[in-house]
Every structure is written in structure tokens, then in C-alpha cells.
Amino acid sequence: MTSPAAPLLVIGECVADIVRTDGAPDRVHPGGSPANVAYGLARLGRPAVLLTELGPDANGRLIRDHLESAGVEVRAAAVARTPSALVRLDGQGRAEYTFDIGWTLPPTDLSAAPAAIHLGSIGAVTEPGAAAVLALVERWRGRARVSYDPNVRPALMGERAAAVRRVERCVALSDLVKASDEDLDWLYPGEPVEAVAERWLTLGPSTVAVTLGAAGALALTADGRRERVAAVPVQVADTVGAGDSFMAALLDARSRGAGLAEGLTRAVTAAALTVSRPGAAPPSAAELAEAVERRAAAS
């Protein structure tokens, strides 16, 4: 294994989120699930490299500046224009997405193994770029820990059965998998989330975590452990980036040697801080530490 000080490599899309609410002007936020995870890791003090695609346009510059402001090293293949998503918020701040995106990441090599690899969302299952992503993971698996978040976007997933096969291939390559209850409900309609998590564990991961919105989160492990933590009650501004903040905090906690319950607690707390403000705005290390302390004092 590599040193924990080595950067964590995140692979996947950047997206300019055009947030639209009735009676208000559009707001453009840097987004894309993998990009949000890389940004969240850097905000927590964890070195992160993002392998992605960006266009030579205003949205591309906005996203690059945003990522680099937190310390993310951006390695971006050039594309004609930066992907975008129209994000519509309902009265509870829940987001629905309409995408203008492609994913064509070329074959890429690395000179050394990263501390860990995180993949997810559109970049992990959308061809032709997904082939390059999975080739990298297959090459370095065993020398770097792998995590995966399907972050399902139904409008881009195509036929369900084929989508499930692509997702399960990524699950089988991973040590840690995180999904939302909404992801699992789309992939496996009507199945209990714990049943799906248990089945995923048989494919190869050592840990599967599931976010449950206002009900908190749970995690199951291959050695039979079960952990569940409650959510932090907050006034929701919007839910954009909440799952990505959860993922970043969970990866950061794991890299620091935290136990499963502590990692879940830090992750749900990071998600709560993110939904309390507009856009994918994950907490800093100091903000998260303070919020975790408040949670512990109140319990």
C-alpha cells in the first residue's frame, strides 16, 4: 500500500450546475459528483487529484478556479465545452437535474499509485470514457484502495438492467461503496436497502454505506458489522452536493483510521452542513470538527 500522505485520486466529471428556482435568477455553481468529492476532500485537508474533462469556456474556468482554490490538483482532458446541468429545486430544496453532458476521457496512465482511488456517477458508467476509468482502477486495484458512489442519474443511465450491470461491475472493483436510498430504489425497485447492501457485499466490497436522507445513514461490512447513525436536524437550503460531502468526509475519516461509527457520524454531519447552505458547499476541517463536537455534547 502507498503512504497515507499520497494524494487520493478522484476520477469523473465536472458539471456546471445551473440552479433554477421560481422567482429568482439562475445561479451557476461548480458541480459534478466526483468534482464535489475532490473539493470536499481538499477542504478537509486531504490531498486530492481530480482526473476529469473541462472545456475552454467560462464554466470550465469557474470550475477549475473553484477546485484549485481548495488545493485540488486538476488534471483535465480538453473537451469542446464544459458539461452542464439545469438544477430545478422544489419547495423542500430537493434537486432534479437535466443534463448536457458527454464523457470521453481518453486512456490515461499514472506514474505511481495514489493512496486511494474514488470513482463515481456519470464518469464510471458512461462510454466511451468509462473504459478508461475502469482500466485505471483495474490496473491499480490491490495497490490502492478503491471507493465508488453510483450517484444514479436516471436520465443518463439508459435501460435499467444494463445500468445495473454497469453499476455492479464498479461495485465489484471497490473496497468501499456508498449509495443513497434513492439510488438503490431506482436500481432495484422495491427491495429493502439492507438487502441490496448485503448482496453488494458478496460482490467484493468490505463496506457498503447507504445514506437515508433525514433518517441518517447505515453501513454494513463483510465481517458482519452493522452501524447506523441519525441525521443532524437542519434547515435545508438545498440538497445539492450533500451525498458528495458525505462521501468526502467518510473517505477522509477512513484515511485517518477512524472506526466505522465515527466515520458515519462525521459523514452525516458534513452532509448536514452542506444542505444548510446553497450549492455544493462542503465544510472545512475546522467547521466539521466543531459540528461533531456540538453533536457529541448534545447527545
Short mmCIF file of C-alpha atoms in Angstrom, two decimals:
data_model
loop_
_atom_site.label_atom_id
_atom_site.label_comp_id
_atom_site.label_asym_id
_atom_site.label_seq_id
_atom_site.Cartn_x
_atom_site.Cartn_y
_atom_site.Cartn_z
CA MET A 1 0.00 0.00 0.00
CA THR A 2 1.06 3.61 -0.55
CA SER A 3 1.62 6.16 2.18
CA PRO A 4 -1.49 7.88 3.59
CA ALA A 5 0.17 11.19 2.67
CA ALA A 6 -0.08 10.37 -1.04
CA PRO A 7 -2.95 12.11 -2.85
CA LEU A 8 -6.30 10.46 -3.25
CA LEU A 9 -7.18 10.23 -6.94
CA VAL A 10 -10.77 11.08 -7.87
CA ILE A 11 -11.89 10.24 -11.41
CA GLY A 12 -15.00 11.65 -13.01
CA GLU A 13 -16.98 14.53 -14.38
CA CYS A 14 -17.12 18.22 -13.66
CA VAL A 15 -20.51 19.85 -14.26
CA ALA A 16 -21.64 23.47 -14.12
CA ASP A 17 -24.85 23.32 -12.04
CA ILE A 18 -27.31 25.97 -13.23
CA VAL A 19 -29.62 26.22 -10.23
CA ARG A 20 -33.12 27.47 -11.05
CA THR A 21 -35.87 28.36 -8.58
CA ASP A 22 -39.15 30.12 -9.30
CA GLY A 23 -38.99 33.88 -8.91
CA ALA A 24 -35.20 34.04 -8.63
CA PRO A 25 -32.36 34.50 -11.13
CA ASP A 26 -30.36 31.43 -12.17
CA ARG A 27 -27.25 30.69 -10.11
CA VAL A 28 -24.26 28.78 -11.53
CA HIS A 29 -22.34 26.57 -9.10
CA PRO A 30 -19.32 24.36 -9.78
CA GLY A 31 -20.53 20.77 -9.54
CA GLY A 32 -20.30 17.19 -10.69
CA SER A 33 -20.29 14.44 -8.08
CA PRO A 34 -16.61 13.39 -8.40
CA ALA A 35 -15.50 17.03 -8.56
CA ASN A 36 -17.50 17.74 -5.41
CA VAL A 37 -15.85 14.82 -3.63
CA ALA A 38 -12.37 16.04 -4.61
CA TYR A 39 -13.24 19.55 -3.42
CA GLY A 40 -14.70 18.18 -0.18
CA LEU A 41 -11.55 16.14 0.49
CA ALA A 42 -9.33 19.16 -0.07
CA ARG A 43 -11.49 21.28 2.24
CA LEU A 44 -10.88 18.65 4.92
CA GLY A 45 -7.12 18.83 4.40
CA ARG A 46 -6.82 15.62 2.40
CA PRO A 47 -4.59 15.93 -0.74
CA ALA A 48 -6.71 15.22 -3.82
CA VAL A 49 -6.13 14.95 -7.55
CA LEU A 50 -9.09 15.13 -9.94
CA LEU A 51 -8.81 13.40 -13.32
CA THR A 52 -11.59 14.92 -15.42
CA GLU A 53 -12.60 16.86 -18.54
CA LEU A 54 -13.10 20.62 -18.93
CA GLY A 55 -13.89 22.95 -21.81
CA PRO A 56 -12.11 26.25 -22.62
CA ASP A 57 -15.17 28.28 -21.58
CA ALA A 58 -16.37 30.39 -18.67
CA ASN A 59 -17.88 27.40 -16.89
CA GLY A 60 -14.62 25.49 -17.23
CA ARG A 61 -12.64 28.38 -15.77
CA LEU A 62 -15.17 28.75 -12.95
CA ILE A 63 -14.87 25.08 -12.02
CA ARG A 64 -11.07 24.95 -12.27
CA ASP A 65 -10.66 28.09 -10.15
CA HIS A 66 -13.11 26.69 -7.59
CA LEU A 67 -11.28 23.37 -7.29
CA GLU A 68 -7.82 24.87 -7.20
CA SER A 69 -8.88 27.40 -4.55
CA ALA A 70 -9.27 24.46 -2.15
CA GLY A 71 -6.00 22.84 -3.21
CA VAL A 72 -7.28 20.20 -5.65
CA GLU A 73 -4.79 19.29 -8.36
CA VAL A 74 -6.85 19.32 -11.58
CA ARG A 75 -5.75 17.08 -14.45
CA ALA A 76 -8.28 17.82 -17.18
CA ALA A 77 -8.52 16.47 -20.70
CA ALA A 78 -9.79 19.11 -23.11
CA VAL A 79 -13.33 18.94 -24.49
CA ALA A 80 -15.27 21.36 -26.68
CA ARG A 81 -17.45 22.65 -23.83
CA THR A 82 -17.81 22.06 -20.13
CA PRO A 83 -20.75 19.80 -19.20
CA SER A 84 -23.70 21.47 -17.51
CA ALA A 85 -26.84 20.54 -15.65
CA LEU A 86 -30.04 22.50 -15.16
CA VAL A 87 -30.94 22.00 -11.50
CA ARG A 88 -34.54 22.66 -10.51
CA LEU A 89 -35.32 22.90 -6.80
CA ASP A 90 -38.69 22.04 -5.33
CA GLY A 91 -40.24 23.67 -2.27
CA GLN A 92 -38.17 21.45 0.08
CA GLY A 93 -34.88 22.22 -1.68
CA ARG A 94 -34.69 18.82 -3.38
CA ALA A 95 -32.92 18.89 -6.72
CA GLU A 96 -33.94 17.50 -10.11
CA TYR A 97 -31.35 17.52 -12.91
CA THR A 98 -31.44 17.91 -16.69
CA PHE A 99 -28.00 17.22 -18.17
CA ASP A 100 -26.00 18.43 -21.14
CA ILE A 101 -23.00 16.14 -20.79
CA GLY A 102 -20.72 13.70 -22.53
CA TRP A 103 -17.82 11.69 -21.12
CA THR A 104 -14.92 10.86 -23.42
CA LEU A 105 -11.92 10.55 -21.09
CA PRO A 106 -9.00 9.15 -23.12
CA PRO A 107 -6.82 6.27 -21.89
CA THR A 108 -4.67 7.63 -19.08
CA ASP A 109 -1.61 6.33 -17.27
CA LEU A 110 -0.25 7.15 -13.82
CA SER A 111 3.41 7.20 -12.87
CA ALA A 112 2.74 5.99 -9.32
CA ALA A 113 -0.10 4.50 -7.33
CA PRO A 114 -2.28 7.00 -5.45
CA ALA A 115 -3.19 6.47 -1.81
CA ALA A 116 -6.70 5.56 -2.97
CA ILE A 117 -8.98 5.91 -5.99
CA HIS A 118 -12.54 7.19 -5.92
CA LEU A 119 -14.84 6.86 -8.91
CA GLY A 120 -18.47 7.57 -9.38
CA SER A 121 -21.52 8.86 -11.10
CA ILE A 122 -21.54 9.58 -14.81
CA GLY A 123 -17.83 9.04 -15.38
CA ALA A 124 -17.85 5.47 -14.09
CA VAL A 125 -20.61 4.11 -16.34
CA THR A 126 -20.81 6.37 -19.44
CA GLU A 127 -18.89 5.30 -22.53
CA PRO A 128 -16.52 5.87 -24.13
CA GLY A 129 -14.78 7.43 -21.12
CA ALA A 130 -15.83 4.79 -18.60
CA ALA A 131 -13.50 2.30 -20.28
CA ALA A 132 -10.51 4.49 -19.41
CA VAL A 133 -11.74 4.88 -15.83
CA LEU A 134 -12.18 1.16 -15.26
CA ALA A 135 -8.84 0.35 -16.91
CA LEU A 136 -7.10 2.61 -14.39
CA VAL A 137 -8.97 1.07 -11.48
CA GLU A 138 -8.22 -2.47 -12.62
CA ARG A 139 -4.53 -1.64 -13.03
CA TRP A 140 -4.07 -0.13 -9.56
CA ARG A 141 -6.56 -2.18 -7.57
CA GLY A 142 -4.71 -4.05 -4.84
CA ARG A 143 -2.11 -1.29 -4.55
CA ALA A 144 -4.65 1.47 -3.89
CA ARG A 145 -7.99 1.22 -2.09
CA VAL A 146 -11.00 1.88 -4.33
CA SER A 147 -14.26 3.61 -3.44
CA TYR A 148 -17.37 4.09 -5.55
CA ASP A 149 -20.57 6.12 -5.44
CA PRO A 150 -23.06 5.34 -8.24
CA ASN A 151 -24.87 8.67 -7.69
CA VAL A 152 -27.57 7.48 -10.08
CA ARG A 153 -28.83 9.95 -12.69
CA PRO A 154 -31.84 8.14 -14.23
CA ALA A 155 -31.97 10.38 -17.29
CA LEU A 156 -28.45 9.27 -18.24
CA MET A 157 -28.49 5.63 -17.15
CA GLY A 158 -30.35 4.13 -20.09
CA GLU A 159 -32.16 0.79 -19.74
CA ARG A 160 -32.30 -0.31 -16.12
CA ALA A 161 -30.96 -3.86 -16.45
CA ALA A 162 -27.91 -2.69 -18.38
CA ALA A 163 -27.36 0.12 -15.88
CA VAL A 164 -27.45 -2.37 -13.01
CA ARG A 165 -24.78 -4.48 -14.74
CA ARG A 166 -22.52 -1.44 -15.17
CA VAL A 167 -23.01 -0.34 -11.57
CA GLU A 168 -22.38 -3.83 -10.21
CA ARG A 169 -19.14 -4.07 -12.18
CA CYS A 170 -17.94 -0.94 -10.37
CA VAL A 171 -19.16 -2.32 -7.04
CA ALA A 172 -17.15 -5.50 -7.61
CA LEU A 173 -13.96 -3.45 -8.18
CA SER A 174 -14.39 -1.44 -4.98
CA ASP A 175 -13.43 -1.78 -1.33
CA LEU A 176 -15.92 0.84 -0.11
CA VAL A 177 -19.24 1.63 -1.79
CA LYS A 178 -21.64 4.41 -0.82
CA ALA A 179 -25.11 4.85 -2.29
CA SER A 180 -28.28 6.70 -1.38
CA ASP A 181 -31.59 5.03 -0.69
CA GLU A 182 -32.88 6.80 -3.81
CA ASP A 183 -30.05 5.28 -5.90
CA LEU A 184 -30.93 1.81 -4.68
CA ASP A 185 -34.66 2.33 -5.21
CA TRP A 186 -34.04 3.18 -8.87
CA LEU A 187 -31.62 0.31 -9.43
CA TYR A 188 -33.65 -2.30 -7.52
CA PRO A 189 -37.25 -1.07 -7.17
CA GLY A 190 -38.98 -2.23 -4.03
CA GLU A 191 -36.00 -4.04 -2.49
CA PRO A 192 -35.03 -3.14 1.10
CA VAL A 193 -31.78 -1.16 1.21
CA GLU A 194 -30.15 -3.56 3.67
CA ALA A 195 -30.88 -6.50 1.38
CA VAL A 196 -29.20 -4.71 -1.52
CA ALA A 197 -26.24 -3.74 0.65
CA GLU A 198 -25.81 -7.33 1.79
CA ARG A 199 -25.88 -8.56 -1.80
CA TRP A 200 -23.33 -5.95 -2.86
CA LEU A 201 -21.00 -7.16 -0.10
CA THR A 202 -20.94 -10.58 -1.79
CA LEU A 203 -19.56 -8.93 -4.95
CA GLY A 204 -16.34 -7.81 -3.24
CA PRO A 205 -16.51 -4.63 -1.14
CA SER A 206 -15.58 -4.74 2.54
CA THR A 207 -18.04 -1.94 3.40
CA VAL A 208 -21.30 -0.66 1.91
CA ALA A 209 -22.76 2.59 3.27
CA VAL A 210 -26.25 3.86 2.47
CA THR A 211 -27.47 7.40 3.07
CA LEU A 212 -31.11 7.65 4.16
CA GLY A 213 -31.82 11.39 3.95
CA ALA A 214 -33.44 12.68 7.12
CA ALA A 215 -33.15 9.18 8.63
CA GLY A 216 -29.34 9.35 8.70
CA ALA A 217 -27.13 6.58 7.32
CA LEU A 218 -26.22 2.95 7.81
CA ALA A 219 -23.24 0.80 6.92
CA LEU A 220 -22.73 -2.94 6.60
CA THR A 221 -19.40 -4.76 6.45
CA ALA A 222 -18.28 -8.07 5.02
CA ASP A 223 -17.30 -9.27 8.50
CA GLY A 224 -20.84 -8.79 9.78
CA ARG A 225 -20.77 -5.39 11.47
CA ARG A 226 -23.78 -3.07 11.29
CA GLU A 227 -23.75 0.60 12.17
CA ARG A 228 -26.50 3.21 11.93
CA VAL A 229 -26.31 6.88 12.83
CA ALA A 230 -29.01 9.55 12.98
CA ALA A 231 -29.03 12.63 10.81
CA VAL A 232 -28.39 16.13 12.15
CA PRO A 233 -31.61 18.22 12.07
CA VAL A 234 -31.05 21.35 9.96
CA GLN A 235 -32.97 23.92 7.96
CA VAL A 236 -32.44 22.76 4.36
CA ALA A 237 -31.35 25.36 1.81
CA ASP A 238 -30.96 22.70 -0.89
CA THR A 239 -29.69 19.14 -1.16
CA VAL A 240 -27.09 19.80 -3.89
CA GLY A 241 -23.82 18.06 -3.05
CA ALA A 242 -24.98 16.52 0.23
CA GLY A 243 -24.08 12.97 -0.76
CA ASP A 244 -20.72 14.11 -2.09
CA SER A 245 -19.89 15.83 1.20
CA PHE A 246 -20.87 12.61 2.98
CA MET A 247 -18.54 10.64 0.71
CA ALA A 248 -15.61 13.03 1.16
CA ALA A 249 -15.95 13.03 4.94
CA LEU A 250 -16.23 9.24 5.05
CA LEU A 251 -13.11 8.83 2.89
CA ASP A 252 -11.22 11.36 5.00
CA ALA A 253 -12.23 9.60 8.22
CA ARG A 254 -11.18 6.23 6.83
CA SER A 255 -7.80 7.60 5.72
CA ARG A 256 -7.25 8.81 9.28
CA GLY A 257 -8.01 5.39 10.73
CA ALA A 258 -11.42 6.26 12.22
CA GLY A 259 -13.81 3.47 13.10
CA LEU A 260 -16.98 2.84 11.16
CA ALA A 261 -19.34 4.59 13.61
CA GLU A 262 -17.06 7.64 13.84
CA GLY A 263 -16.73 7.80 10.07
CA LEU A 264 -20.50 7.66 9.58
CA THR A 265 -21.03 10.34 12.23
CA ARG A 266 -18.55 12.67 10.56
CA ALA A 267 -20.10 11.96 7.17
CA VAL A 268 -23.72 12.69 8.14
CA THR A 269 -22.56 15.82 9.95
CA ALA A 270 -20.71 17.04 6.84
CA ALA A 271 -23.83 16.40 4.75
CA ALA A 272 -25.95 18.38 7.20
CA LEU A 273 -23.62 21.37 7.00
CA THR A 274 -23.78 21.21 3.20
CA VAL A 275 -27.58 21.13 2.93
CA SER A 276 -27.82 24.09 5.30
CA ARG A 277 -26.40 26.41 2.60
CA PRO A 278 -26.91 26.79 -1.15
CA GLY A 279 -24.95 24.71 -3.63
CA ALA A 280 -22.30 22.04 -3.12
CA ALA A 281 -20.51 23.85 -0.29
CA PRO A 282 -18.82 21.21 1.90
CA PRO A 283 -17.37 22.10 5.29
CA SER A 284 -13.78 22.87 6.14
CA ALA A 285 -11.93 20.64 8.59
CA ALA A 286 -12.47 23.20 11.36
CA GLU A 287 -16.20 23.53 10.63
CA LEU A 288 -16.68 19.79 10.66
CA ALA A 289 -14.71 19.30 13.87
CA GLU A 290 -16.77 21.98 15.61
CA ALA A 291 -20.05 20.49 14.38
CA VAL A 292 -19.07 16.98 15.50
CA GLU A 293 -18.18 18.33 18.93
CA ARG A 294 -21.57 20.08 19.18
CA ARG A 295 -23.29 16.85 18.20
CA ALA A 296 -21.38 14.88 20.84
CA ALA A 297 -22.15 17.47 23.53
CA ALA A 298 -25.87 17.39 22.70
CA SER A 299 -26.13 13.60 22.80
#
